[in-house]
Structures are given as C-alpha cells and as structure tokens.
GROMACS .gro file of C-alpha atoms in nm:
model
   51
    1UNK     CA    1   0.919  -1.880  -2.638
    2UNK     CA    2   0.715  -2.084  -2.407
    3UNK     CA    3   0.416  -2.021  -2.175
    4UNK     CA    4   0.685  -2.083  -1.855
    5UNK     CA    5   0.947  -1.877  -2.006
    6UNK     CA    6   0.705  -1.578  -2.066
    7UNK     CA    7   0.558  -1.651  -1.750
    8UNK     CA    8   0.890  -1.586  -1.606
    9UNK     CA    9   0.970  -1.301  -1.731
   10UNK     CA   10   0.693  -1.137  -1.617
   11UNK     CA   11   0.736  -1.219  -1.283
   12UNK     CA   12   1.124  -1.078  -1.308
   13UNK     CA   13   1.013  -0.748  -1.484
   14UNK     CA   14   0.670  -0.708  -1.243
   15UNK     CA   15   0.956  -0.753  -0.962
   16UNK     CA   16   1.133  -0.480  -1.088
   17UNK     CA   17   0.908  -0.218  -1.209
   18UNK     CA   18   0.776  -0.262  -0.787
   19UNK     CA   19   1.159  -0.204  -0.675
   20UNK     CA   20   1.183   0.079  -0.893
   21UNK     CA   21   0.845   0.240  -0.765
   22UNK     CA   22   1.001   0.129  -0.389
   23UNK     CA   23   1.313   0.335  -0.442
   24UNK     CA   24   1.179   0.573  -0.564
   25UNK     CA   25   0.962   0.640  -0.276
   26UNK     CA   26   1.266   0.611  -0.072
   27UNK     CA   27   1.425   0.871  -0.287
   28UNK     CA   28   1.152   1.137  -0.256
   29UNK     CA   29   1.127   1.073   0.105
   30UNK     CA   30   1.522   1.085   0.167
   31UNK     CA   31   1.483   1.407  -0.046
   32UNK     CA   32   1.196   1.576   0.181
   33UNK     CA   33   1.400   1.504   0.485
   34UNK     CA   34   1.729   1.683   0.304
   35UNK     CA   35   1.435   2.023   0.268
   36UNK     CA   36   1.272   1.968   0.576
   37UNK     CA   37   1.668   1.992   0.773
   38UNK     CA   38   1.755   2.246   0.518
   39UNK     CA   39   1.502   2.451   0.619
   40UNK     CA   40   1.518   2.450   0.990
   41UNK     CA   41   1.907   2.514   0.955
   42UNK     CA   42   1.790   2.844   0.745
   43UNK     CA   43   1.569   2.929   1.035
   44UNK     CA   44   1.755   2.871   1.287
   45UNK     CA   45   2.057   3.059   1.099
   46UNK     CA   46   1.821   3.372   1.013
   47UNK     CA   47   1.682   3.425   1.383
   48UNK     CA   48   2.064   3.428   1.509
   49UNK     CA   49   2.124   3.693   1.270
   50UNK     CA   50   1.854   3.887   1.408
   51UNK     CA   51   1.989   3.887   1.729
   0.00000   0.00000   0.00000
C-alpha cells in the first residue's frame, strides 16, 4: 500500500468518525427536545386534571 493510498484512507475514515460524532450530536439533541415536549405535555396534562 502506498504513502497516497494510506494517506487517503485516513482522510475518508477521519471524515467519517467526525460525521458519526456530528450525528450523533444531532441525535442526543433531537432526543432532548422529544423529553423536553414530553414533559411539558405531562404538565400541562396533570394541571388539567387538577382542575
């Protein structure tokens, strides 16, 4: 395997390995929003039962 080929392939798996980390930022955030909404609907559900 050559220098350029190795070269390469680093540059395709570093490019990766930082879209991986990227999604899965987007995951965790997508995922707090899903709690956050969850939560205000359980609020919003418990103070109408109060009522």
């Amino acid at each position: 395997m050559s220098v350029d080929e190795t070269s390469a392939m680093k540059t395709t798996l570093d490019g990766l390995v930082r879209e991986q980390a990227e999604r899965r930022v987007l995951r965790d955030q997508k995922a707090d929003e899903i709690k956050a909404s969850s939560q205000e609907v359980m609020t919003k559900q418990v103070m109408t039962a109060q009522r």
